[in-house]
Coordinates of C-alpha atoms in Angstrom, one line a residue:
X295 CA 79.1 102.0 101.3
X296 CA 77.9 98.9 103.4
X297 CA 79.5 95.6 102.4
X298 CA 76.0 94.1 101.6
X299 CA 75.3 96.4 99.2
X300 CA 78.7 95.2 97.2
X301 CA 77.3 91.5 97.4
X302 CA 73.6 92.8 96.5
X303 CA 72.4 90.0 93.6
X304 CA 76.2 89.5 91.4
X305 CA 75.2 86.6 89.5
X306 CA 71.8 87.3 88.3
X307 CA 71.6 85.6 85.0
X308 CA 72.8 82.1 86.4
X309 CA 70.5 81.5 89.4
X310 CA 67.3 83.4 88.1
X311 CA 65.6 80.9 86.0
X312 CA 65.4 77.4 87.5
X313 CA 63.6 75.7 84.4
X314 CA 64.1 75.4 80.7
X315 CA 61.4 76.3 78.5
X316 CA 62.0 75.0 75.2
X317 CA 60.6 76.5 72.0
X318 CA 61.3 76.7 68.6
X319 CA 62.1 80.1 66.2
X320 CA 58.9 78.9 64.2
X321 CA 56.5 78.9 67.0
X322 CA 56.8 82.7 66.8
X323 CA 55.2 85.0 64.2
X324 CA 56.8 88.0 65.6
X325 CA 57.9 90.1 63.3
X326 CA 59.4 93.9 62.6
X327 CA 58.6 96.6 60.7
X328 CA 61.5 96.3 58.2
X329 CA 60.4 92.4 57.4
X330 CA 58.3 93.8 54.8
X331 CA 60.8 95.7 53.2
X332 CA 63.6 93.0 52.9
X333 CA 64.5 92.3 49.0
X334 CA 64.3 88.9 48.2
X335 CA 66.3 89.4 45.4
X336 CA 69.5 91.0 47.3
X337 CA 68.7 91.6 50.8
X338 CA 71.1 93.9 52.8
X339 CA 72.7 95.5 49.1
X340 CA 74.9 98.0 51.1
X341 CA 78.6 98.4 51.1
X342 CA 79.7 96.0 53.9
X343 CA 83.2 97.7 55.0
X344 CA 82.8 101.3 56.0
X345 CA 86.5 101.6 57.4
X346 CA 88.2 99.9 53.9
X347 CA 85.6 101.0 51.0
X348 CA 86.5 100.2 46.8
X349 CA 84.0 101.7 44.3
X350 CA 83.6 98.1 42.6
X351 CA 82.0 95.1 44.3
X352 CA 79.6 92.4 43.9
X353 CA 77.1 91.6 46.5
X354 CA 76.2 87.5 46.9
X355 CA 73.2 87.7 49.1
X356 CA 69.9 86.5 47.9
X357 CA 68.5 83.0 47.4
X358 CA 71.2 80.0 47.7
X359 CA 70.2 76.2 48.0
X360 CA 70.6 74.6 51.0
X361 CA 70.8 71.1 52.7
X362 CA 71.2 69.9 56.7
X363 CA 72.4 66.4 56.5
X364 CA 74.0 64.2 58.7
X365 CA 77.6 65.2 59.9
X366 CA 78.9 61.3 59.1
X367 CA 77.6 61.5 55.5
X368 CA 78.1 63.5 52.4
X369 CA 76.0 65.8 51.6
X370 CA 72.8 64.7 49.2
X371 CA 70.5 66.8 47.2
X372 CA 69.7 70.2 48.2
X373 CA 66.1 70.8 50.2
X374 CA 65.2 74.3 49.0
X375 CA 66.3 77.9 48.7
X376 CA 67.4 80.2 52.2
X377 CA 67.8 83.7 51.8
X378 CA 71.1 84.5 52.6
X379 CA 72.5 86.2 55.1
X380 CA 69.9 84.9 57.7
X381 CA 70.4 82.2 59.7
X382 CA 68.3 79.0 58.7
X383 CA 67.0 79.0 62.2
X384 CA 65.1 82.6 61.5
X385 CA 62.0 83.4 60.1
X386 CA 63.5 85.7 57.3
X387 CA 66.1 82.9 56.1
X388 CA 62.7 81.1 55.1
X389 CA 63.8 77.9 56.5
X390 CA 63.5 78.2 60.5
X391 CA 65.0 74.8 60.9
X392 CA 67.6 73.4 63.6
X393 CA 70.9 71.9 62.9
X394 CA 72.7 71.0 65.9
X395 CA 76.2 69.4 66.2
X396 CA 75.1 66.1 64.3
X397 CA 74.9 67.7 61.5
X398 CA 76.2 70.2 58.4
X399 CA 74.4 73.0 56.7
X400 CA 75.4 73.4 53.1
X401 CA 75.1 76.6 50.9
X402 CA 75.1 76.0 47.0
X403 CA 75.0 79.2 44.2
X404 CA 76.2 80.0 41.1
X405 CA 77.6 83.7 40.0
X406 CA 79.3 85.4 37.1
X407 CA 82.0 88.0 37.3
X408 CA 81.3 91.1 35.3
X409 CA 83.6 91.6 32.4
X410 CA 85.8 94.4 34.0
X411 CA 87.0 92.0 36.7
X412 CA 89.4 90.4 33.9
X413 CA 93.0 90.5 35.3
X414 CA 92.3 91.6 39.1
X415 CA 92.5 89.3 42.0
X416 CA 89.0 88.3 42.8
X417 CA 88.3 87.9 46.8
X418 CA 85.4 86.6 48.4
X419 CA 84.7 88.0 51.5
X420 CA 82.4 86.5 54.5
X421 CA 81.0 89.0 57.5
X422 CA 80.7 86.4 59.7
X423 CA 79.7 82.4 59.6
X424 CA 79.0 80.4 62.6
X425 CA 80.6 78.5 63.6
X426 CA 83.2 76.3 61.6
X427 CA 83.0 77.0 57.2
X428 CA 84.4 75.5 54.8
X429 CA 84.3 76.8 50.9
X430 CA 84.5 75.2 47.6
X431 CA 84.7 77.3 44.0
X432 CA 84.0 75.1 41.2
X433 CA 84.6 71.9 43.3
X434 CA 87.7 73.2 44.5
X435 CA 88.4 74.1 48.2
X436 CA 89.1 77.6 48.8
X437 CA 89.6 77.6 52.3
X438 CA 88.4 76.9 55.9
X439 CA 87.7 79.0 59.0
X440 CA 86.7 78.8 62.4
X441 CA 84.8 82.0 64.3
X442 CA 81.3 83.0 64.2
X443 CA 81.9 86.7 65.1
X444 CA 84.9 87.7 62.9
X445 CA 85.2 88.4 59.2
X446 CA 87.3 86.5 56.6
X447 CA 88.1 86.1 53.1
X448 CA 89.9 83.9 50.8
X449 CA 91.7 84.8 47.1
X450 CA 90.1 82.2 45.1
X451 CA 91.3 83.7 41.4
X452 CA 93.1 80.4 40.9
X453 CA 90.0 78.6 41.3
X454 CA 87.7 80.3 39.0
X455 CA 86.8 79.0 35.4
X456 CA 87.5 81.5 32.6
X457 CA 84.3 82.5 31.7
X458 CA 80.9 81.6 32.9
X459 CA 79.0 80.4 35.8
X460 CA 80.9 80.2 38.7
X461 CA 79.8 77.4 41.5
X462 CA 80.2 78.1 45.3
X463 CA 79.5 75.7 47.9
X464 CA 79.5 76.7 51.8
X465 CA 79.6 74.1 54.2
X466 CA 79.1 74.8 58.3
X467 CA 79.1 73.1 61.4
X468 CA 78.2 74.4 64.2
X469 CA 77.8 72.8 67.8
X470 CA 76.1 75.3 69.4
X471 CA 76.3 75.0 73.3
X472 CA 77.7 71.2 72.9
X473 CA 81.0 72.8 72.0
X474 CA 83.4 75.1 73.5
X475 CA 83.5 77.7 71.1
X476 CA 82.5 81.5 71.4
X477 CA 78.6 81.2 71.0
X478 CA 77.0 84.6 73.1
X479 CA 73.7 83.7 74.6
X480 CA 73.0 80.6 71.8
X481 CA 71.5 77.1 73.1
X482 CA 69.9 74.2 71.6
X483 CA 67.1 74.4 74.2
X484 CA 66.2 78.2 74.6
X485 CA 65.1 79.3 78.0
X486 CA 65.0 82.2 80.4
X487 CA 68.2 84.4 79.6
X488 CA 69.3 81.8 76.9
X489 CA 68.1 82.0 72.8
X490 CA 67.6 80.5 69.6
X491 CA 70.5 78.6 68.1
X492 CA 72.1 80.8 65.1
X493 CA 73.7 78.8 62.2
X494 CA 75.4 79.3 59.3
X495 CA 75.7 82.5 57.3
X496 CA 74.5 85.2 59.0
X497 CA 76.4 88.8 57.5
X498 CA 76.8 89.9 54.1
X499 CA 79.0 87.4 51.5
X500 CA 80.6 89.3 48.8
X501 CA 83.1 89.7 46.2
X502 CA 85.8 92.5 45.4
X503 CA 88.3 92.4 42.5
X504 CA 91.2 94.0 43.2
X505 CA 94.5 94.4 41.9
X506 CA 97.6 92.2 42.2
X507 CA 99.0 94.7 44.7
X508 CA 96.4 95.6 46.9
X509 CA 96.0 97.7 50.4
X510 CA 94.6 94.9 52.9
X511 CA 94.0 96.8 56.4
X512 CA 94.1 100.5 58.0
X513 CA 94.8 100.8 61.7
X514 CA 94.2 104.2 62.9
X515 CA 95.4 105.4 66.3
X516 CA 94.8 108.9 67.3
X517 CA 96.7 110.9 69.9
X518 CA 94.7 113.9 70.9
X519 CA 97.7 115.3 73.2
X520 CA 100.4 115.1 70.5
X521 CA 97.8 116.3 67.9
X522 CA 98.3 113.7 65.5
X523 CA 97.3 110.4 64.0
X524 CA 99.1 107.2 63.6
X525 CA 97.7 105.2 60.7
X526 CA 99.4 101.4 60.3
X527 CA 99.1 100.3 56.7
X528 CA 98.9 96.7 55.8
X529 CA 99.4 95.5 52.1
X530 CA 99.7 92.3 50.0
X531 CA 102.0 92.2 47.3
X532 CA 104.0 95.5 47.5
X533 CA 106.4 96.1 45.2
X534 CA 110.0 97.8 45.2
X535 CA 109.4 101.5 44.1
X536 CA 105.6 101.6 44.9
X537 CA 104.6 104.5 47.3
X538 CA 101.6 104.2 49.4
X539 CA 100.2 107.8 49.8
X540 CA 97.8 108.9 52.7
X541 CA 95.7 112.2 53.0
X542 CA 93.4 113.3 55.7
X543 CA 90.6 116.1 54.9
X544 CA 87.7 117.6 56.5
X545 CA 84.7 118.3 54.1
X546 CA 87.0 118.3 51.2
X547 CA 89.5 120.4 52.8
X548 CA 93.2 119.2 53.2
X549 CA 94.2 118.5 56.9
X550 CA 97.5 116.3 56.3
X551 CA 99.2 113.9 53.7
X552 CA 102.1 111.6 54.1
X553 CA 103.6 108.9 52.1
X554 CA 105.3 105.6 52.9
X555 CA 107.5 103.2 51.2
X556 CA 106.3 99.8 52.9
X557 CA 103.9 98.2 55.2
X558 CA 104.3 100.1 57.8
X559 CA 102.8 103.3 60.0
X560 CA 102.9 107.0 59.1
X561 CA 101.9 109.9 61.5
X562 CA 99.7 112.3 60.3
X563 CA 99.6 115.7 61.7
X564 CA 96.1 116.8 63.0
X565 CA 96.4 120.9 64.2
X566 CA 93.2 122.2 66.1
X567 CA 91.8 118.8 65.9
X568 CA 88.4 118.6 66.1
X569 CA 87.7 116.0 68.8
X570 CA 85.0 113.0 68.9
X571 CA 82.1 113.0 71.3
X572 CA 78.9 111.8 71.6
X573 CA 77.9 115.1 71.7
X574 CA 79.7 116.0 68.9
X575 CA 81.1 112.8 66.6
X576 CA 83.2 114.4 63.9
X577 CA 84.8 112.2 61.7
X578 CA 88.0 112.9 59.3
X579 CA 88.1 111.5 55.8
X580 CA 90.7 109.4 54.7
X581 CA 92.2 108.2 51.2
X582 CA 95.1 105.7 50.9
X583 CA 96.1 104.8 47.9
X584 CA 99.1 102.3 46.0
X585 CA 101.2 104.5 43.7
X586 CA 103.4 102.6 40.7
X587 CA 105.2 104.9 38.8
X588 CA 102.9 108.0 38.6
X589 CA 99.7 105.5 38.4
X590 CA 97.4 104.4 41.3
X591 CA 97.3 101.3 41.3
X592 CA 94.8 100.6 44.3
X593 CA 93.2 103.1 46.1
X594 CA 90.5 102.8 49.1
X595 CA 88.4 105.2 51.2
X596 CA 88.2 105.1 55.0
X597 CA 87.8 108.0 58.1
X598 CA 89.0 108.5 61.6
X599 CA 88.5 110.1 64.6
X600 CA 90.6 112.3 67.2
X601 CA 89.2 111.0 70.7
X602 CA 90.8 109.6 74.0
X603 CA 89.5 107.0 76.5
X604 CA 92.0 106.9 79.7
X605 CA 91.3 106.6 83.6
X606 CA 92.5 108.8 85.9
X607 CA 92.2 110.1 89.3
X608 CA 89.7 112.7 90.7
X609 CA 90.3 115.3 93.3
X610 CA 89.6 112.3 96.1
X611 CA 92.3 109.9 94.2
X612 CA 89.3 108.1 93.1
X613 CA 90.1 106.3 89.3
X614 CA 87.3 107.7 86.3
X615 CA 86.8 107.2 83.1
X616 CA 87.8 109.9 81.0
X617 CA 86.8 111.1 77.5
X618 CA 89.5 113.5 75.9
X619 CA 91.1 114.3 79.2
X620 CA 87.6 115.1 80.8
X621 CA 85.4 113.0 83.1
X622 CA 82.2 111.9 81.0
X623 CA 80.0 109.6 82.6
X624 CA 79.3 106.6 80.3
X625 CA 75.7 105.8 80.6
X626 CA 73.6 103.3 78.3
X627 CA 71.7 99.9 77.8
X628 CA 73.0 96.3 77.7
X629 CA 72.4 95.8 74.2
X630 CA 71.9 92.1 72.8
X631 CA 71.6 92.7 69.3
X632 CA 68.6 89.9 68.6
X633 CA 65.7 90.4 66.5
X634 CA 62.7 88.2 66.2
X635 CA 62.8 87.8 62.4
X636 CA 66.3 87.8 61.4
X637 CA 67.8 86.5 65.0
X638 CA 71.5 87.6 65.4
X639 CA 70.8 89.9 61.4
X640 CA 68.7 93.1 61.2
X641 CA 66.2 92.8 58.6
X642 CA 67.4 95.6 56.8
X643 CA 70.2 98.1 57.5
X644 CA 67.2 100.9 58.1
X645 CA 66.6 98.5 61.5
X646 CA 70.6 98.1 62.1
X647 CA 70.9 101.9 62.5
X648 CA 67.2 102.2 64.0
X649 CA 68.6 100.9 67.6
X650 CA 71.4 103.1 68.1
X651 CA 69.0 106.4 67.0
X652 CA 66.7 105.3 69.6
X653 CA 69.2 104.6 72.2
X654 CA 70.7 108.0 71.4
X655 CA 66.9 109.5 71.7
X656 CA 66.7 108.0 75.0
X657 CA 69.1 110.3 76.0
X658 CA 72.4 107.2 76.7
X659 CA 75.6 108.1 75.6
X660 CA 76.9 104.7 75.6
X661 CA 75.8 100.8 74.6
X662 CA 77.6 97.7 75.9
X663 CA 77.4 95.4 73.2
X664 CA 76.5 92.1 75.1
X665 CA 78.2 89.0 74.2
X666 CA 77.3 89.6 70.6
X667 CA 79.4 91.0 67.8
X668 CA 77.5 93.4 65.0
X669 CA 78.1 93.9 61.4
X670 CA 80.7 96.5 60.5
X671 CA 78.0 98.7 59.4
X672 CA 76.6 99.0 63.2
X673 CA 80.1 100.5 64.4
X674 CA 80.0 102.8 61.5
X675 CA 76.7 104.0 62.8
X676 CA 78.0 104.2 66.1
X677 CA 80.7 106.4 65.2
X678 CA 78.4 108.4 63.2
X679 CA 75.7 109.4 65.7
X680 CA 77.9 109.5 68.6
X681 CA 77.6 106.5 70.6
X682 CA 80.6 105.1 73.0
X683 CA 80.4 101.1 73.1
X684 CA 81.6 98.7 75.2
X685 CA 82.5 95.5 73.0
X686 CA 82.2 92.1 75.1
X687 CA 83.7 88.9 73.9
X688 CA 81.1 86.3 73.4
X689 CA 81.0 84.0 75.8
X690 CA 81.6 79.9 75.0
X691 CA 82.7 77.0 77.2
X692 CA 81.1 78.0 80.1
X693 CA 80.4 75.5 83.4
X694 CA 82.9 77.9 86.0
X695 CA 81.4 77.5 90.1
X696 CA 81.1 80.5 92.0
X697 CA 82.6 80.6 95.2
X698 CA 80.3 81.5 97.9
X699 CA 83.1 81.4 101.1
X700 CA 82.4 84.3 103.6
X701 CA 83.6 87.5 103.0
X702 CA 84.7 86.6 99.5
X703 CA 82.8 89.2 97.0
X704 CA 82.2 88.6 93.2
X705 CA 84.6 85.6 93.1
X706 CA 84.4 82.8 91.0
X707 CA 86.5 79.9 89.6
X708 CA 88.8 80.1 86.5
X709 CA 88.0 77.4 84.2
X710 CA 90.3 74.8 83.2
X711 CA 89.8 74.9 79.4
X712 CA 91.7 72.2 77.5
X713 CA 94.2 73.5 75.2
X714 CA 91.4 73.2 72.1
X715 CA 89.0 75.6 74.0
X716 CA 91.7 78.0 74.7
X717 CA 93.3 78.5 71.4
X718 CA 89.8 78.9 69.8
X719 CA 88.7 81.5 72.4
X720 CA 92.5 83.5 71.7
X721 CA 92.1 83.2 67.6
X722 CA 88.8 84.6 67.8
X723 CA 89.3 87.3 70.5
X724 CA 92.5 88.8 68.7
X725 CA 90.4 88.7 65.1
X726 CA 87.2 90.6 66.6
X727 CA 89.7 93.3 68.2
X728 CA 91.4 93.7 64.9
X729 CA 88.6 93.8 62.5
X730 CA 86.9 96.5 65.2
X731 CA 90.1 98.6 66.1
X732 CA 89.4 101.3 63.8
X733 CA 85.9 102.1 64.6
X734 CA 86.5 104.8 67.5
X735 CA 83.4 104.6 69.3
X736 CA 84.5 101.4 70.8
X737 CA 86.3 102.4 74.1
X738 CA 86.2 99.3 76.2
X739 CA 87.0 96.0 75.6
X740 CA 85.1 93.5 77.8
X741 CA 86.8 90.0 77.9
X742 CA 84.7 87.9 80.4
X743 CA 81.3 88.5 81.6
X744 CA 79.8 86.7 85.2
X745 CA 82.5 84.0 84.9
X746 CA 81.0 82.7 81.6
X747 CA 84.0 80.2 80.4
X748 CA 86.4 82.8 82.4
X749 CA 90.1 81.3 82.4
X750 CA 93.6 82.7 83.0
X751 CA 91.7 86.2 83.9
X752 CA 95.1 88.0 84.6
X753 CA 97.1 86.9 81.5
X754 CA 94.1 87.1 79.1
X755 CA 93.3 90.9 80.7
X756 CA 97.2 91.6 80.2
X757 CA 97.5 90.6 76.8
X758 CA 94.1 92.3 75.7
X759 CA 95.6 96.0 77.2
X760 CA 98.9 95.3 75.4
X761 CA 97.3 94.2 72.1
X762 CA 94.9 97.2 72.1
X763 CA 96.6 99.7 74.6
X764 CA 94.6 102.3 73.2
X765 CA 91.6 101.5 75.0
X766 CA 90.2 100.3 78.5
X767 CA 89.8 96.6 79.7
X768 CA 87.0 95.5 81.8
X769 CA 88.6 92.2 82.5
X770 CA 85.2 90.5 83.9
X771 CA 82.2 92.2 84.1
X772 CA 79.6 91.2 86.9
X773 CA 82.4 88.8 88.5
X774 CA 85.2 87.0 89.3
X775 CA 87.3 89.9 90.0
X776 CA 91.2 90.2 90.2
X777 CA 93.2 93.3 90.7
X778 CA 93.7 93.6 86.9
X779 CA 92.4 95.8 83.9
X780 CA 91.2 99.2 84.2
X781 CA 87.9 99.0 86.2
X782 CA 86.1 96.8 88.7
X783 CA 82.4 96.2 87.3
X784 CA 79.6 95.4 89.5
X785 CA 76.2 93.7 88.2
X786 CA 73.2 94.4 90.5
X787 CA 69.6 93.7 90.1
X788 CA 67.3 95.5 90.2
X789 CA 68.5 98.1 92.1
X790 CA 71.8 100.4 91.0
X791 CA 74.7 99.5 93.2
X792 CA 78.6 100.0 93.0
X793 CA 81.7 98.6 94.2
X794 CA 83.6 100.0 97.2
X795 CA 85.6 103.1 96.6
X796 CA 87.5 102.7 99.3
X797 CA 88.6 99.1 98.8
X798 CA 88.9 99.5 94.6
X799 CA 88.9 103.0 93.9
X800 CA 92.5 104.0 94.3
X801 CA 93.2 101.6 91.3
X802 CA 90.4 100.9 89.0
X803 CA 87.8 103.0 87.6
X804 CA 84.0 101.9 89.5
X805 CA 81.2 100.7 87.3
X806 CA 78.2 99.2 87.5
X807 CA 78.0 96.7 84.6
X808 CA 74.2 95.9 84.8
X809 CA 71.3 96.5 86.6
X810 CA 67.7 96.9 86.1
X811 CA 66.0 94.6 84.3
X812 CA 62.7 96.3 84.7
X813 CA 59.9 93.8 83.0
X814 CA 56.9 95.0 81.2
X815 CA 54.9 92.6 78.6
X816 CA 53.0 94.0 76.1
X817 CA 50.1 91.9 74.4
X818 CA 50.7 91.3 70.7
X819 CA 54.4 92.7 70.7
X820 CA 55.9 89.3 73.1
X821 CA 58.1 86.6 71.1
X822 CA 55.4 84.1 73.1
X823 CA 52.1 84.5 74.9
X824 CA 52.6 83.3 78.7
X825 CA 55.9 82.6 80.8
X826 CA 57.6 85.9 79.9
X827 CA 59.6 87.3 82.8
X828 CA 61.5 90.3 83.8
X829 CA 63.8 91.0 86.8
X830 CA 60.6 92.7 88.5
X831 CA 57.7 92.7 86.5
X832 CA 54.8 95.7 86.3
X833 CA 51.5 96.0 85.0
X834 CA 51.8 99.6 83.4
X835 CA 54.3 102.2 81.8
X836 CA 53.5 105.1 84.7
X837 CA 54.7 102.6 87.2
X838 CA 57.7 101.5 85.6
X839 CA 58.5 104.9 84.5
X840 CA 58.5 106.1 88.0
X841 CA 60.7 103.5 89.5
X842 CA 63.3 103.8 86.8
X843 CA 63.5 107.6 87.5
X844 CA 64.0 106.6 91.2
X845 CA 67.2 104.5 90.0
X846 CA 68.1 107.3 87.8
X847 CA 68.2 109.6 91.2
X848 CA 70.3 107.0 92.8
X849 CA 72.8 106.8 90.3
X850 CA 73.6 110.7 90.6
X851 CA 74.0 110.0 94.2
X852 CA 76.5 107.0 93.2
X853 CA 78.6 109.4 90.7
X854 CA 79.1 111.5 93.6
X855 CA 80.6 108.6 95.2
X856 CA 82.8 107.7 92.3
X857 CA 81.2 105.8 89.9
X858 CA 82.3 106.3 86.5
X859 CA 79.7 104.1 84.3
X860 CA 76.4 102.4 84.4
X861 CA 74.6 99.9 82.0
X862 CA 70.9 99.4 82.3
X863 CA 69.0 96.3 81.4
X864 CA 68.7 96.5 78.4
X865 CA 67.8 97.9 75.2
X866 CA 64.5 95.9 74.0
X867 CA 62.8 92.7 75.1
X868 CA 64.2 89.2 73.6
X869 CA 62.8 86.2 72.9
X870 CA 60.9 85.2 76.7
X871 CA 62.8 88.2 78.2
X872 CA 60.6 91.3 79.0
X873 CA 62.7 93.9 80.3
X874 CA 63.5 95.7 77.5
X875 CA 63.0 99.6 77.2
X876 CA 61.4 98.6 73.9
X877 CA 59.4 95.6 72.9
X878 CA 61.5 92.8 70.8
X879 CA 60.0 93.9 67.5
X880 CA 60.9 97.8 68.4
X881 CA 57.4 98.9 67.8
X882 CA 56.5 100.1 71.0
X883 CA 58.5 102.4 73.8
X884 CA 57.7 101.4 77.0
X885 CA 57.8 104.4 79.0
X886 CA 57.0 107.9 78.1
X887 CA 59.6 108.9 75.9
X888 CA 60.2 112.6 76.9
X889 CA 60.3 111.1 80.7
X890 CA 62.8 108.7 79.9
X891 CA 65.0 110.9 78.1
X892 CA 64.8 113.8 81.1
X893 CA 65.9 111.1 83.7
X894 CA 68.8 109.7 81.2
X895 CA 70.1 113.2 80.5
X896 CA 70.1 114.3 84.0
X897 CA 72.4 111.1 85.0
X898 CA 74.9 111.7 82.1
X899 CA 75.2 115.5 82.9
X900 CA 75.8 115.0 86.6
X901 CA 79.7 115.6 87.2

């Protein structure tokens, strides 16, 4: 392939938009069909942790009091009510106000524990809060947390009153793009590819009663070649003589069972394993119990899948991405996970599932989750519906420069992050990987995108690979390439292209991490009425499908030359961007669905 093809528009996003067009969330009335179904009592009532389920829990979503006040002052009177877990800037929160680096956001509510929680340890869980959180129970500090995308918990047992109403206060500070923390596409002045800030609680808040000895985490690692599953079990306050029992079942039929007597790992043999894939997303059920003198002290339900992701050379010696020891071309959209009414938070669980269902219906087998992390239930739906997932680390601390020296392709400068910034990144990336490890749909970790805050590339990539050797690592999607990680990832807009097989293919899999961006604004379904944009804008769906299908034909040729995966931009429109396959409100599929599915399936089935 000529060198000029490789250097086609690599760094699209950074240079495409020249002017900032400010707006606020309140200026748009665009909503999804699910907004009307949001419960004002307990929105998102579904159990939030599918990989470690217990029968008893208390959902704290719903109406809280809120206050926005200067960071230099103490919180004053609460200003009104906010609907948790929708960010304060979102329409569904009922507030639609910005906060910013100079202000704090405070939440308050009371709750009463059911009588059957007596003699239990009481855990307070947060799915995600952006960004720095301090929690008080009955006026006493329960703990602090930094991180906008990882779940966290506090044991609040010793802070509770013996009976009656308990008060919870949550104080949040989020500097958005004025701070070095991971924040994805959020900016205080939204424009172009940068969107409305998300501050505060944006995933489910809940309480869980547990025994003094309880299971804290499960880490399943399948090995299809050995027909086995290694399961690491972590517990709190395990006592001498306690036994941890693990059992796997298939439709209620026993598959394997083992026991262990301390925090550690156990190996389950899974003969004649049913392998997980997009075409057959089979999940085994898992039950883990702590038994003391014949009595079950704690028990949790979970699941796992038998699947393997790897790279291996084809007959030409070009590295290919392999699923279950076979080449499967991975093809899917760039998925930002934004909503016009809930911003980071889908209005309902049905809406959360919808995007994956529609992506599957379009004929794709993969989703790249772009610089955002979703609630655990999203990954559960990817597991159960059969969708491969590439998981990005949310970007932060931007400001890198690109090298434009002659002959240098896809190279930027590593950012010199200070120690505070580096610690924030490492802490949250590790927490994200640990929280998402149990979900088999995730097959690729992406530490950096287009040199956005990229630093110590080789070190961070090797650290990511060592932390999770069961998955592939795409060190730098779209630029600033180093000879490290499992793949080299080109971005090319709008036409598809690929890295040169003769230069890179013997060492790394060749992937097209972003391309496309075909835009079609549809009146009545846009975030704003004018100044919308796509990488290439069309006036009608037929013309758009013709060009899209031509791109698919091009991909089929590139697969023959060594391409292993491609990511089309993007699932839906997002705010000012109108290059989605669906409108932002998810009301309209922009191209003929049958034609789109046929074109995509032809790509996926190319060998």
